[in-house]
Amino acid sequence: MAWWPLILGVVITPFAVRAAGILALTGPAALRMLYPFALLPAEHAVGLRESLADSASQAMMYLQFPLYGLLLMLVMRWKRTGIALLVVAGLHLAGVASLWLLASLAK
């Protein structure tokens, strides 16, 4: 079993969290592209209490990329690496699209 995707996800996380701090200064759209699953719990349509949404968002900031690595590792057991990368990229784009949809519905 190849563990490199999970290890890579863990190694990337501190750099991605630092990038999120910088991207937050440029506006919410850039942060949505990097961390869609960290921002999803904070959406009003999800219906979480503010304290719970903040905790879930903070946890997802640190879990998103290791979870991507874990998913990549699991999909690579049955499919080729290219297909596994497409699955993870599709999941990320689905998160971005759901944030976009929820933001457009809120307006």
XYZ file of N, CA, C and O in Angstrom, residues 31-91:
244
model
N -10.083 32.325 -0.638
C -10.108 31.351 0.451
C -11.063 30.205 0.137
O -10.785 29.053 0.469
N -12.171 30.506 -0.530
C -13.120 29.455 -0.938
C -12.467 28.455 -1.873
O -12.807 27.274 -1.853
N -11.573 28.916 -2.720
C -10.921 28.016 -3.671
C -9.944 27.068 -2.974
O -9.771 25.937 -3.410
N -9.316 27.503 -1.901
C -8.346 26.667 -1.203
C -9.012 25.763 -0.164
O -8.686 24.588 -0.062
N -9.932 26.299 0.590
C -10.548 25.571 1.699
C -12.072 25.561 1.619
O -12.744 26.106 2.492
N -12.658 24.897 0.627
C -14.122 24.897 0.566
C -14.766 24.155 1.742
O -15.790 24.584 2.258
N -14.160 23.069 2.175
C -14.775 22.286 3.245
C -14.558 22.892 4.624
O -15.243 22.519 5.575
N -13.649 23.824 4.731
C -13.484 24.547 5.994
C -14.516 25.664 6.100
O -14.911 26.030 7.201
N -14.942 26.198 4.973
C -15.915 27.290 4.992
C -17.359 26.801 4.949
O -18.269 27.533 5.297
N -17.565 25.582 4.513
C -18.924 25.048 4.381
C -19.701 25.012 5.695
O -20.870 25.411 5.716
N -19.116 24.594 6.826
C -19.893 24.589 8.073
C -20.336 25.983 8.523
O -21.322 26.112 9.235
N -19.625 27.017 8.114
C -19.968 28.380 8.532
C -21.115 28.978 7.719
O -21.642 30.030 8.094
N -21.507 28.320 6.631
C -22.619 28.831 5.816
C -23.919 28.756 6.613
O -24.199 27.779 7.295
N -24.710 29.812 6.507
C -25.971 29.901 7.255
C -26.930 28.778 6.865
O -27.674 28.271 7.705
N -26.918 28.362 5.608
C -27.835 27.327 5.137
C -27.564 25.972 5.782
O -28.454 25.128 5.842
N -26.360 25.757 6.265
C -26.035 24.493 6.929
C -26.754 24.407 8.265
O -27.155 23.339 8.701
N -26.932 25.548 8.933
C -27.741 25.607 10.146
C -27.029 25.247 11.439
O -27.692 24.902 12.417
N -25.724 25.302 11.467
C -25.002 25.014 12.708
C -24.935 26.260 13.589
O -24.911 27.375 13.086
N -24.912 26.037 14.910
C -24.681 27.152 15.819
C -23.320 27.759 15.506
O -22.413 27.081 15.024
N -23.159 29.030 15.813
C -21.922 29.728 15.456
C -20.694 29.093 16.109
O -19.655 28.918 15.456
N -20.797 28.719 17.368
C -19.640 28.124 18.057
C -19.283 26.762 17.451
O -18.112 26.444 17.275
N -20.291 25.969 17.112
C -20.050 24.666 16.500
C -19.500 24.830 15.083
O -18.589 24.103 14.675
N -20.040 25.790 14.342
C -19.556 26.049 12.983
C -18.110 26.513 13.000
O -17.295 26.091 12.162
N -17.743 27.354 13.967
C -16.358 27.815 14.082
C -15.415 26.659 14.406
O -14.332 26.551 13.829
N -15.842 25.795 15.307
C -15.007 24.639 15.664
C -14.847 23.690 14.485
O -13.747 23.189 14.215
N -15.939 23.431 13.766
C -15.875 22.546 12.605
C -15.013 23.150 11.505
O -14.234 22.445 10.854
N -15.127 24.439 11.291
C -14.305 25.103 10.277
C -12.830 25.033 10.631
O -11.988 24.762 9.772
N -12.515 25.269 11.895
C -11.119 25.200 12.334
C -10.573 23.785 12.168
O -9.442 23.600 11.716
N -11.375 22.789 12.523
C -10.931 21.399 12.381
C -10.703 21.051 10.912
O -9.710 20.392 10.573
N -11.580 21.501 10.036
C -11.432 21.183 8.615
C -10.236 21.887 7.989
O -9.695 21.404 6.994
N -9.810 23.003 8.560
C -8.599 23.662 8.043
C -7.405 22.724 8.165
O -6.529 22.714 7.316
N -7.384 21.940 9.242
C -6.262 21.033 9.464
C -6.515 19.625 8.930
O -5.575 18.866 8.737
N -7.764 19.258 8.690
C -8.082 17.907 8.238
C -8.287 17.779 6.737
O -8.209 16.672 6.209
N -8.576 18.867 6.045
C -8.957 18.762 4.638
C -7.901 18.063 3.787
O -8.201 17.096 3.093
N -6.660 18.502 3.831
C -5.642 17.911 2.978
C -5.212 16.516 3.423
O -5.012 15.645 2.564
N -5.095 16.218 4.735
C -4.860 14.814 5.103
C -6.016 13.894 4.674
O -5.777 12.756 4.262
N -7.255 14.391 4.735
C -8.374 13.571 4.267
C -8.318 13.367 2.753
O -8.656 12.289 2.258
N -7.900 14.391 2.017
C -7.693 14.220 0.575
C -6.635 13.142 0.330
O -6.782 12.304 -0.558
N -5.552 13.169 1.106
C -4.503 12.163 0.971
C -5.007 10.769 1.288
O -4.679 9.803 0.594
N -5.824 10.656 2.327
C -6.400 9.369 2.691
C -7.319 8.860 1.585
O -7.261 7.683 1.204
N -8.159 9.731 1.057
C -9.045 9.337 -0.037
C -8.232 8.925 -1.257
O -8.540 7.912 -1.899
N -7.206 9.676 -1.581
C -6.344 9.350 -2.711
C -5.696 7.983 -2.507
O -5.658 7.153 -3.421
N -5.231 7.729 -1.310
C -4.605 6.452 -0.996
C -5.588 5.296 -1.165
O -5.266 4.259 -1.751
N -6.821 5.489 -0.692
C -7.823 4.429 -0.786
C -8.263 4.181 -2.224
O -8.418 3.033 -2.643
N -8.466 5.247 -2.990
C -8.902 5.076 -4.378
C -7.783 4.452 -5.215
O -8.053 3.672 -6.133
N -6.532 4.758 -4.873
C -5.406 4.182 -5.612
C -5.291 2.673 -5.422
O -4.634 2.000 -6.213
N -5.951 2.133 -4.430
C -5.954 0.673 -4.260
C -6.698 -0.007 -5.405
O -6.367 -1.130 -5.768
N -7.733 0.650 -5.930
C -8.567 0.028 -6.948
C -8.413 0.645 -8.333
O -8.747 0.019 -9.320
N -7.953 1.858 -8.382
C -7.834 2.572 -9.658
C -6.417 3.100 -9.828
O -5.650 3.159 -8.886
N -6.135 3.547 -11.049
C -4.829 4.140 -11.317
C -4.709 5.495 -10.621
O -5.700 6.104 -10.248
N -3.481 5.976 -10.512
C -3.207 7.234 -9.819
C -3.924 8.406 -10.475
O -4.474 9.270 -9.787
N -3.948 8.434 -11.796
C -4.616 9.530 -12.503
C -6.099 9.605 -12.193
O -6.649 10.696 -11.984
N -6.747 8.461 -12.144
C -8.179 8.431 -11.821
C -8.397 8.847 -10.370
O -9.336 9.593 -10.056
N -7.530 8.399 -9.482
C -7.643 8.778 -8.070
C -7.475 10.285 -7.898
O -8.206 10.912 -7.123
N -6.537 10.879 -8.628
C -6.364 12.334 -8.574
C -7.601 13.058 -9.091
O -7.997 14.089 -8.543
N -8.216 12.517 -10.136
C -9.451 13.120 -10.662
C -10.589 13.035 -9.646
O -11.399 13.963 -9.545
N -10.658 11.944 -8.910
C -11.697 11.805 -7.876
C -11.517 12.867 -6.799
O -12.476 13.541 -6.399
N -10.287 13.045 -6.334
C -10.019 14.037 -5.290
C -10.255 15.453 -5.817
O -10.857 16.294 -5.136
N -9.813 15.719 -7.051
C -10.045 17.044 -7.647
C -11.538 17.288 -7.836
O -12.027 18.402 -7.596
N -12.284 16.265 -8.227
C -13.732 16.400 -8.372
C -14.416 16.685 -7.047
O -15.342 17.495 -6.978
N -13.954 16.034 -5.991
C -14.505 16.303 -4.661
C -14.229 17.743 -4.243
O -15.118 18.424 -3.724
